[in-house]
Amino acid sequence: MRTAYKCRAYPDPDQQVMLARTFGCVRVVWNRTLAARQTRWATEHRSTSYRQTDAALTAMKREPELAWLNEVSSVPLQQTLRHQHTAFQAFFAGRARHPRYKTRRGRQAARYTRSAFRWRHGQLWLAKTTSPLRLVWSWPEIDPARLDPTSVTVARDPDGRWYVTLHAQVADPAPLSATGRAVGIDLGITDFAVTSDGKRIPNPRHLERKAANLARYQRRMVRKRKGSANRRKAAAKVARAHRKVRAARADFLHRVSTRLVQGHDLLVLEDLNVRGMVRHRQLARAISDSGWGTFRVMLAYKAERAGRRLIVLDRFYPSSKRCSGCGYVLATLSLATRTWVCPSCGARHDRDHNAAKNILAAGRAVAACGADVSHSGSPWVQSAVKQELSPATERIPVLQGGE
């Protein structure tokens, strides 16, 4: 199993100079290669292969005005070409947006493979440096001296913090013991999640709680003259405030996802169209602050490691409009309606709890045999055709009269 260990780094002044120079070279190679790709497509209508970008990098290094590219290790420069090639493959496959130009004000990173670093007894030596890079190891149960990383990523955040990520191949963990429990999860904004057993996980709204501080820091920053030292200091404060929000959100999502995976053998949730939902003018910031996409990724890899099963239902499955008792489906249900009474059986439903129970029922049907996802007396059910989204993702069929 491939995994990564991210830890804080504290490079000395000489190492900071060398790494900053490497970041600059990586940025120049990325931007020039991206510009050449776009120009060739606009003029010749032809794509650019990785081999062609590799040859262009060799020509770049021979140019007198770019001779300083030879002062850093060539491995991070080669890796940035690979990353750009992978980024374009993801873009053409519809999995990601078009690659953009890198800026010196954003996060800076460089990746080193085995030929450009040395890992001995828990210490890291990078190419073009003469002393080990000081790291703070955060996993006391893992001996860093026994680790065999295949690649290393060194990064500097906009707030000035340095990080090192060690990518390594480790043994698969032992699966967790069975609990005999399953859970359906309905994600929301008022409550981050409502589970099929009636539990509500409040939404901490990390960005909303820090919005006033962020606005104050941003107002101070825009008053400073561009290019001045005071503006750089103010920008670092803004970056630190954003980093605290990201860290608090990630901590919350890790805790919730770990608790759900450890307590249930089967986890079921809906495939939400987050990219489309964030276009809503009133709800965009709240949806982005919730971190639903990150939460789903965490559930997927944690369930795989723990030997659990995660099922993701089709986004058009009418979980909120379907009665979890008799299967009746409402024609319409506005977002403002939080409770409703079933016209068929008279049951009173909380919108989110009812959706979570329907999600669990549909997930159990898929987990059992992948056949019809049905409720007694429901005429809206179609035959199930299971579709694989990813190694940890499955879908159920779209139901007629869905949302």
Short mmCIF file of C-alpha atoms in Angstrom, two decimals:
data_model
loop_
_atom_site.label_atom_id
_atom_site.label_comp_id
_atom_site.label_asym_id
_atom_site.label_seq_id
_atom_site.Cartn_x
_atom_site.Cartn_y
_atom_site.Cartn_z
CA MET A 1 0.00 0.00 0.00
CA ARG A 2 1.29 3.44 -0.93
CA THR A 3 1.10 6.09 1.75
CA ALA A 4 2.60 9.47 2.56
CA TYR A 5 3.93 11.08 5.74
CA LYS A 6 3.80 14.86 5.87
CA CYS A 7 5.86 16.62 8.52
CA ARG A 8 7.20 20.07 9.30
CA ALA A 9 10.66 20.99 8.01
CA TYR A 10 13.10 23.62 9.25
CA PRO A 11 15.76 24.23 6.59
CA ASP A 12 18.81 26.28 7.51
CA PRO A 13 19.55 29.53 5.60
CA ASP A 14 21.71 27.81 2.96
CA GLN A 15 19.07 25.16 2.38
CA GLN A 16 16.37 27.82 2.11
CA VAL A 17 18.35 29.60 -0.60
CA MET A 18 18.85 26.39 -2.57
CA LEU A 19 15.22 25.33 -2.21
CA ALA A 20 13.94 28.79 -3.16
CA ARG A 21 16.13 28.66 -6.27
CA THR A 22 14.76 25.20 -7.07
CA PHE A 23 11.18 26.42 -6.66
CA GLY A 24 11.88 29.27 -9.05
CA CYS A 25 13.35 26.94 -11.65
CA VAL A 26 10.41 24.56 -11.32
CA ARG A 27 8.02 27.46 -11.77
CA VAL A 28 9.82 28.76 -14.87
CA VAL A 29 9.93 25.30 -16.49
CA TRP A 30 6.25 24.72 -15.77
CA ASN A 31 5.13 28.10 -17.12
CA ARG A 32 7.32 28.02 -20.25
CA THR A 33 6.25 24.47 -21.06
CA LEU A 34 2.59 25.33 -20.54
CA ALA A 35 2.91 28.40 -22.78
CA ALA A 36 4.61 26.32 -25.49
CA ARG A 37 1.83 23.71 -25.30
CA GLN A 38 -0.86 26.36 -25.70
CA THR A 39 0.95 28.09 -28.54
CA ARG A 40 1.44 24.87 -30.47
CA TRP A 41 -2.22 23.93 -30.04
CA ALA A 42 -3.36 27.41 -31.16
CA THR A 43 -1.11 27.55 -34.22
CA GLU A 44 -0.79 23.91 -35.30
CA HIS A 45 -3.75 22.29 -33.55
CA ARG A 46 -1.44 19.55 -32.30
CA SER A 47 -0.86 18.25 -28.79
CA THR A 48 2.55 17.99 -27.12
CA SER A 49 3.95 14.73 -25.80
CA TYR A 50 6.10 14.27 -22.72
CA ARG A 51 9.11 13.39 -24.90
CA GLN A 52 8.78 16.71 -26.71
CA THR A 53 8.65 18.66 -23.45
CA ASP A 54 11.71 16.76 -22.25
CA ALA A 55 13.62 17.80 -25.36
CA ALA A 56 12.42 21.38 -24.88
CA LEU A 57 13.81 21.36 -21.32
CA THR A 58 17.23 20.30 -22.63
CA ALA A 59 17.12 23.16 -25.13
CA MET A 60 16.04 25.55 -22.37
CA LYS A 61 19.10 24.71 -20.30
CA ARG A 62 21.35 25.55 -23.26
CA GLU A 63 19.97 29.06 -23.64
CA PRO A 64 22.38 31.66 -22.17
CA GLU A 65 19.61 33.60 -20.40
CA LEU A 66 18.41 30.37 -18.70
CA ALA A 67 21.81 28.96 -17.77
CA TRP A 68 20.86 29.19 -14.08
CA LEU A 69 18.54 26.20 -14.60
CA ASN A 70 21.70 24.07 -14.39
CA GLU A 71 22.41 25.29 -10.85
CA VAL A 72 19.70 23.10 -9.30
CA SER A 73 19.01 19.39 -9.42
CA SER A 74 17.51 18.29 -12.72
CA VAL A 75 15.17 15.80 -11.03
CA PRO A 76 12.54 18.33 -9.80
CA LEU A 77 12.54 19.89 -13.28
CA GLN A 78 11.89 16.51 -14.90
CA GLN A 79 9.18 15.80 -12.34
CA THR A 80 7.34 19.03 -13.09
CA LEU A 81 7.14 17.95 -16.74
CA ARG A 82 5.65 14.63 -15.64
CA HIS A 83 3.17 16.40 -13.38
CA GLN A 84 2.08 18.68 -16.21
CA HIS A 85 1.68 15.74 -18.58
CA THR A 86 -0.47 13.96 -15.96
CA ALA A 87 -2.48 17.13 -15.38
CA PHE A 88 -3.32 17.38 -19.08
CA GLN A 89 -4.33 13.72 -19.18
CA ALA A 90 -6.72 14.36 -16.28
CA PHE A 91 -8.05 17.47 -18.03
CA PHE A 92 -8.77 15.67 -21.31
CA ALA A 93 -10.40 12.83 -19.35
CA GLY A 94 -12.74 15.33 -17.69
CA ARG A 95 -11.43 14.72 -14.18
CA ALA A 96 -9.77 18.10 -13.62
CA ARG A 97 -9.68 21.66 -14.90
CA HIS A 98 -7.15 23.01 -17.37
CA PRO A 99 -3.64 23.40 -15.86
CA ARG A 100 -2.86 26.97 -14.89
CA TYR A 101 0.30 29.03 -14.63
CA LYS A 102 2.22 28.96 -11.35
CA THR A 103 2.79 32.14 -9.36
CA ARG A 104 5.50 32.95 -6.87
CA ARG A 105 2.86 34.06 -4.36
CA GLY A 106 1.27 30.61 -4.10
CA ARG A 107 2.41 27.32 -2.65
CA GLN A 108 5.86 26.30 -3.91
CA ALA A 109 6.84 22.64 -4.23
CA ALA A 110 9.52 20.42 -5.73
CA ARG A 111 9.53 16.64 -5.95
CA TYR A 112 12.67 14.54 -5.65
CA THR A 113 12.97 10.88 -6.67
CA ARG A 114 15.49 8.35 -5.35
CA SER A 115 18.34 9.65 -7.49
CA ALA A 116 18.08 13.14 -5.94
CA PHE A 117 17.83 12.44 -2.22
CA ARG A 118 19.27 10.16 0.43
CA TRP A 119 17.38 8.81 3.44
CA ARG A 120 19.60 7.33 6.15
CA HIS A 121 18.63 6.59 9.76
CA GLY A 122 15.65 8.92 9.62
CA GLN A 123 17.61 11.83 8.12
CA LEU A 124 17.06 13.42 4.71
CA TRP A 125 19.79 14.75 2.41
CA LEU A 126 18.61 16.53 -0.73
CA ALA A 127 20.62 17.03 -3.92
CA LYS A 128 22.77 20.19 -4.00
CA THR A 129 22.80 20.42 -0.17
CA THR A 130 25.61 19.53 2.22
CA SER A 131 23.69 18.88 5.45
CA PRO A 132 20.54 16.93 6.37
CA LEU A 133 17.22 18.73 6.36
CA ARG A 134 15.81 19.07 9.86
CA LEU A 135 12.41 17.38 10.19
CA VAL A 136 9.92 17.00 13.03
CA TRP A 137 8.52 13.45 12.98
CA SER A 138 4.86 13.28 14.05
CA TRP A 139 4.23 9.51 14.18
CA PRO A 140 5.73 8.04 17.38
CA GLU A 141 4.43 4.55 16.54
CA ILE A 142 6.46 4.49 13.30
CA ASP A 143 10.25 4.32 13.30
CA PRO A 144 11.48 6.71 10.57
CA ALA A 145 14.78 4.83 10.34
CA ARG A 146 12.91 1.78 9.00
CA LEU A 147 11.08 3.80 6.35
CA ASP A 148 12.12 3.47 2.70
CA PRO A 149 10.65 6.47 0.83
CA THR A 150 10.43 6.28 -2.95
CA SER A 151 10.09 10.03 -3.46
CA VAL A 152 10.11 13.22 -1.42
CA THR A 153 8.17 16.45 -1.90
CA VAL A 154 9.46 19.65 -0.30
CA ALA A 155 6.96 22.50 -0.12
CA ARG A 156 6.68 26.01 1.26
CA ASP A 157 3.24 27.43 2.01
CA PRO A 158 2.41 31.12 1.40
CA ASP A 159 2.57 31.73 5.15
CA GLY A 160 6.25 30.69 5.21
CA ARG A 161 5.92 27.21 6.70
CA TRP A 162 8.03 24.41 5.22
CA TYR A 163 6.84 20.82 4.82
CA VAL A 164 8.31 17.54 3.64
CA THR A 165 6.12 14.70 2.37
CA LEU A 166 7.67 11.23 2.25
CA HIS A 167 6.00 8.83 -0.20
CA ALA A 168 6.56 5.19 0.71
CA GLN A 169 5.31 1.68 0.08
CA VAL A 170 4.22 0.02 3.34
CA ALA A 171 2.55 -3.23 4.29
CA ASP A 172 -1.24 -3.36 4.13
CA PRO A 173 -2.79 -2.83 7.58
CA ALA A 174 -4.82 -5.59 9.16
CA PRO A 175 -8.58 -5.11 8.57
CA LEU A 176 -10.66 -4.03 11.53
CA SER A 177 -12.92 -6.53 13.25
CA ALA A 178 -16.53 -6.64 12.07
CA THR A 179 -19.10 -4.59 13.96
CA GLY A 180 -22.27 -5.86 12.28
CA ARG A 181 -23.49 -2.30 11.74
CA ALA A 182 -24.23 -0.23 8.65
CA VAL A 183 -24.91 3.48 8.28
CA GLY A 184 -26.43 5.81 5.73
CA ILE A 185 -25.02 9.33 5.66
CA ASP A 186 -26.90 12.40 4.44
CA LEU A 187 -24.62 15.44 4.09
CA GLY A 188 -25.96 18.93 4.64
CA ILE A 189 -25.17 22.49 5.62
CA THR A 190 -27.16 23.11 8.82
CA ASP A 191 -25.87 19.76 10.11
CA PHE A 192 -22.71 18.51 8.46
CA ALA A 193 -24.17 14.99 8.40
CA VAL A 194 -27.24 13.13 9.62
CA THR A 195 -26.90 9.36 9.94
CA SER A 196 -29.56 6.70 9.50
CA ASP A 197 -29.56 5.94 13.24
CA GLY A 198 -30.67 9.52 13.99
CA LYS A 199 -27.35 11.03 15.03
CA ARG A 200 -26.61 14.57 13.92
CA ILE A 201 -23.09 15.86 13.42
CA PRO A 202 -23.12 19.67 13.75
CA ASN A 203 -21.42 21.74 11.08
CA PRO A 204 -18.56 23.66 12.75
CA ARG A 205 -18.51 26.32 9.96
CA HIS A 206 -14.80 27.04 10.34
CA LEU A 207 -14.62 29.68 7.60
CA GLU A 208 -17.70 31.52 8.84
CA ARG A 209 -16.27 31.78 12.36
CA LYS A 210 -13.03 33.27 11.00
CA ALA A 211 -14.62 35.44 8.29
CA ALA A 212 -14.39 38.68 10.31
CA ASN A 213 -10.68 38.18 11.06
CA LEU A 214 -9.95 37.26 7.44
CA ALA A 215 -11.76 40.35 6.17
CA ARG A 216 -9.79 42.56 8.56
CA TYR A 217 -6.45 41.07 7.49
CA GLN A 218 -7.37 41.41 3.82
CA ARG A 219 -8.36 45.06 4.25
CA ARG A 220 -5.02 45.75 5.90
CA MET A 221 -3.19 44.00 3.07
CA VAL A 222 -4.84 45.93 0.24
CA ARG A 223 -3.90 49.23 1.92
CA LYS A 224 -0.20 48.40 1.62
CA ARG A 225 1.79 49.41 -1.42
CA LYS A 226 2.27 46.58 -3.92
CA GLY A 227 5.75 45.10 -3.83
CA SER A 228 6.57 46.51 -0.38
CA ALA A 229 7.81 44.55 2.61
CA ASN A 230 4.73 45.57 4.60
CA ARG A 231 2.47 44.10 1.94
CA ARG A 232 4.39 40.81 2.08
CA LYS A 233 3.98 40.74 5.86
CA ALA A 234 0.25 41.45 5.59
CA ALA A 235 -0.14 38.76 2.92
CA ALA A 236 1.60 36.28 5.23
CA LYS A 237 -0.97 37.06 7.95
CA VAL A 238 -3.81 36.41 5.52
CA ALA A 239 -2.18 33.12 4.50
CA ARG A 240 -1.76 32.10 8.15
CA ALA A 241 -5.44 32.79 8.84
CA HIS A 242 -6.46 30.64 5.87
CA ARG A 243 -4.07 27.90 6.98
CA LYS A 244 -5.71 27.77 10.42
CA VAL A 245 -9.12 27.39 8.81
CA ARG A 246 -7.85 24.57 6.56
CA ALA A 247 -6.20 22.81 9.48
CA ALA A 248 -9.33 23.00 11.66
CA ARG A 249 -11.51 21.73 8.81
CA ALA A 250 -9.14 18.85 8.03
CA ASP A 251 -8.98 17.85 11.70
CA PHE A 252 -12.80 17.80 11.92
CA LEU A 253 -13.17 15.74 8.73
CA HIS A 254 -10.51 13.25 9.87
CA ARG A 255 -12.21 12.74 13.22
CA VAL A 256 -15.67 12.23 11.75
CA SER A 257 -14.55 9.92 8.93
CA THR A 258 -12.39 7.82 11.27
CA ARG A 259 -15.22 7.42 13.76
CA LEU A 260 -17.67 6.33 11.06
CA VAL A 261 -15.25 3.85 9.47
CA GLN A 262 -14.28 2.30 12.78
CA GLY A 263 -17.89 1.88 13.90
CA HIS A 264 -19.53 0.45 10.76
CA ASP A 265 -18.94 -2.35 8.26
CA LEU A 266 -20.99 -0.70 5.50
CA LEU A 267 -21.09 3.03 4.76
CA VAL A 268 -23.46 4.55 2.20
CA LEU A 269 -23.71 8.14 0.97
CA GLU A 270 -24.88 10.04 -2.09
CA ASP A 271 -22.77 11.20 -5.03
CA LEU A 272 -23.23 14.95 -4.63
CA ASN A 273 -22.56 17.29 -7.54
CA VAL A 274 -20.41 19.64 -5.48
CA ARG A 275 -18.98 21.44 -8.51
CA GLY A 276 -22.47 22.37 -9.64
CA MET A 277 -23.75 23.19 -6.16
CA VAL A 278 -21.03 25.76 -5.44
CA ARG A 279 -22.44 27.86 -8.30
CA HIS A 280 -25.35 28.75 -6.02
CA ARG A 281 -24.74 32.37 -5.09
CA GLN A 282 -26.19 32.15 -1.57
CA LEU A 283 -24.79 28.74 -0.60
CA ALA A 284 -21.43 28.63 -2.41
CA ARG A 285 -19.28 29.63 0.56
CA ALA A 286 -21.14 27.38 3.03
CA ILE A 287 -20.85 24.38 0.70
CA SER A 288 -17.15 25.01 0.08
CA ASP A 289 -16.55 25.38 3.81
CA SER A 290 -18.22 22.02 4.52
CA GLY A 291 -15.58 20.02 2.63
CA TRP A 292 -17.90 17.29 1.31
CA GLY A 293 -15.51 16.25 -1.44
CA THR A 294 -12.58 15.88 0.96
CA PHE A 295 -14.81 13.95 3.37
CA ARG A 296 -15.76 11.47 0.64
CA VAL A 297 -12.10 10.95 -0.31
CA MET A 298 -11.23 10.33 3.35
CA LEU A 299 -14.04 7.82 3.73
CA ALA A 300 -12.93 6.01 0.56
CA TYR A 301 -9.30 5.42 1.48
CA LYS A 302 -9.97 4.79 5.17
CA ALA A 303 -12.68 2.25 4.36
CA GLU A 304 -10.34 0.48 1.95
CA ARG A 305 -7.56 0.30 4.53
CA ALA A 306 -9.91 -0.90 7.28
CA GLY A 307 -11.58 -3.57 5.14
CA ARG A 308 -14.93 -1.74 5.17
CA ARG A 309 -17.26 -1.23 2.23
CA LEU A 310 -18.23 2.20 0.93
CA ILE A 311 -21.11 2.56 -1.52
CA VAL A 312 -21.90 5.84 -3.27
CA LEU A 313 -25.44 6.16 -4.64
CA ASP A 314 -26.38 7.87 -7.85
CA ARG A 315 -26.84 11.61 -7.32
CA PHE A 316 -30.37 11.46 -8.80
CA TYR A 317 -31.65 8.92 -6.28
CA PRO A 318 -34.68 10.61 -4.56
CA SER A 319 -33.55 10.06 -0.98
CA SER A 320 -35.27 13.14 0.47
CA LYS A 321 -38.57 12.80 -1.41
CA ARG A 322 -39.06 9.08 -0.76
CA CYS A 323 -40.92 7.84 2.29
CA SER A 324 -38.65 5.47 4.17
CA GLY A 325 -41.70 3.57 5.45
CA CYS A 326 -43.85 2.84 2.39
CA GLY A 327 -41.71 4.05 -0.52
CA TYR A 328 -44.04 6.83 -1.71
CA VAL A 329 -42.19 9.51 -3.71
CA LEU A 330 -43.27 13.15 -3.58
CA ALA A 331 -43.55 15.01 -6.86
CA THR A 332 -41.74 18.06 -5.47
CA LEU A 333 -40.00 18.96 -2.23
CA SER A 334 -38.51 22.42 -1.78
CA LEU A 335 -35.22 22.93 -0.02
CA ALA A 336 -36.94 25.05 2.65
CA THR A 337 -39.19 22.15 3.70
CA ARG A 338 -37.45 20.40 6.56
CA THR A 339 -40.29 18.08 7.65
CA TRP A 340 -43.14 16.50 5.68
CA VAL A 341 -45.98 14.01 6.13
CA CYS A 342 -46.31 11.06 3.76
CA PRO A 343 -49.66 11.24 1.88
CA SER A 344 -49.72 7.44 1.61
CA CYS A 345 -49.00 6.13 5.11
CA GLY A 346 -49.21 9.32 7.19
CA ALA A 347 -45.70 9.00 8.58
CA ARG A 348 -44.04 12.28 9.61
CA HIS A 349 -40.46 12.61 8.38
CA ASP A 350 -37.53 14.81 9.18
CA ARG A 351 -36.07 15.54 5.77
CA ASP A 352 -32.43 14.68 6.56
CA HIS A 353 -33.08 11.65 8.78
CA ASN A 354 -35.51 10.22 6.23
CA ALA A 355 -32.92 10.71 3.47
CA ALA A 356 -30.26 8.93 5.52
CA LYS A 357 -32.55 5.94 6.09
CA ASN A 358 -33.35 5.72 2.38
CA ILE A 359 -29.66 5.96 1.54
CA LEU A 360 -28.90 3.05 3.86
CA ALA A 361 -31.72 0.92 2.45
CA ALA A 362 -30.56 1.48 -1.12
CA GLY A 363 -26.97 0.77 -0.16
CA ARG A 364 -27.90 -2.50 1.53
CA ALA A 365 -29.72 -3.60 -1.62
CA VAL A 366 -26.62 -2.92 -3.70
CA ALA A 367 -24.37 -4.61 -1.15
CA ALA A 368 -26.57 -7.71 -1.07
CA CYS A 369 -26.81 -8.54 -4.76
CA GLY A 370 -26.87 -5.40 -6.86
CA ALA A 371 -30.46 -6.18 -7.85
CA ASP A 372 -33.57 -4.04 -7.59
CA VAL A 373 -33.52 -1.28 -5.02
CA SER A 374 -37.13 -1.52 -3.95
CA HIS A 375 -39.62 -0.59 -1.28
CA SER A 376 -42.92 -2.39 -0.82
CA GLY A 377 -45.66 -0.92 -2.99
CA SER A 378 -43.34 1.43 -4.88
CA PRO A 379 -44.01 1.61 -8.65
CA TRP A 380 -41.02 3.92 -9.38
CA VAL A 381 -38.23 1.32 -9.18
CA GLN A 382 -36.13 0.28 -12.17
CA SER A 383 -33.79 -2.69 -12.46
CA ALA A 384 -30.38 -2.11 -10.92
CA VAL A 385 -27.28 -1.99 -13.07
CA LYS A 386 -24.25 -1.61 -10.87
CA GLN A 387 -21.65 0.84 -12.18
CA GLU A 388 -18.11 1.13 -10.87
CA LEU A 389 -16.97 4.71 -10.23
CA SER A 390 -13.66 3.73 -8.66
CA PRO A 391 -12.26 0.76 -6.70
CA ALA A 392 -14.15 2.00 -3.62
CA THR A 393 -17.30 3.37 -5.30
CA GLU A 394 -20.48 1.84 -6.67
CA ARG A 395 -23.71 3.28 -8.03
CA ILE A 396 -27.34 2.26 -8.10
CA PRO A 397 -29.77 3.00 -10.97
CA VAL A 398 -31.56 6.27 -11.43
CA LEU A 399 -35.17 6.03 -10.19
CA GLN A 400 -38.08 7.57 -12.05
CA GLY A 401 -39.47 10.70 -10.47
CA GLY A 402 -36.08 11.46 -8.90
CA GLU A 403 -34.86 14.80 -7.68
#
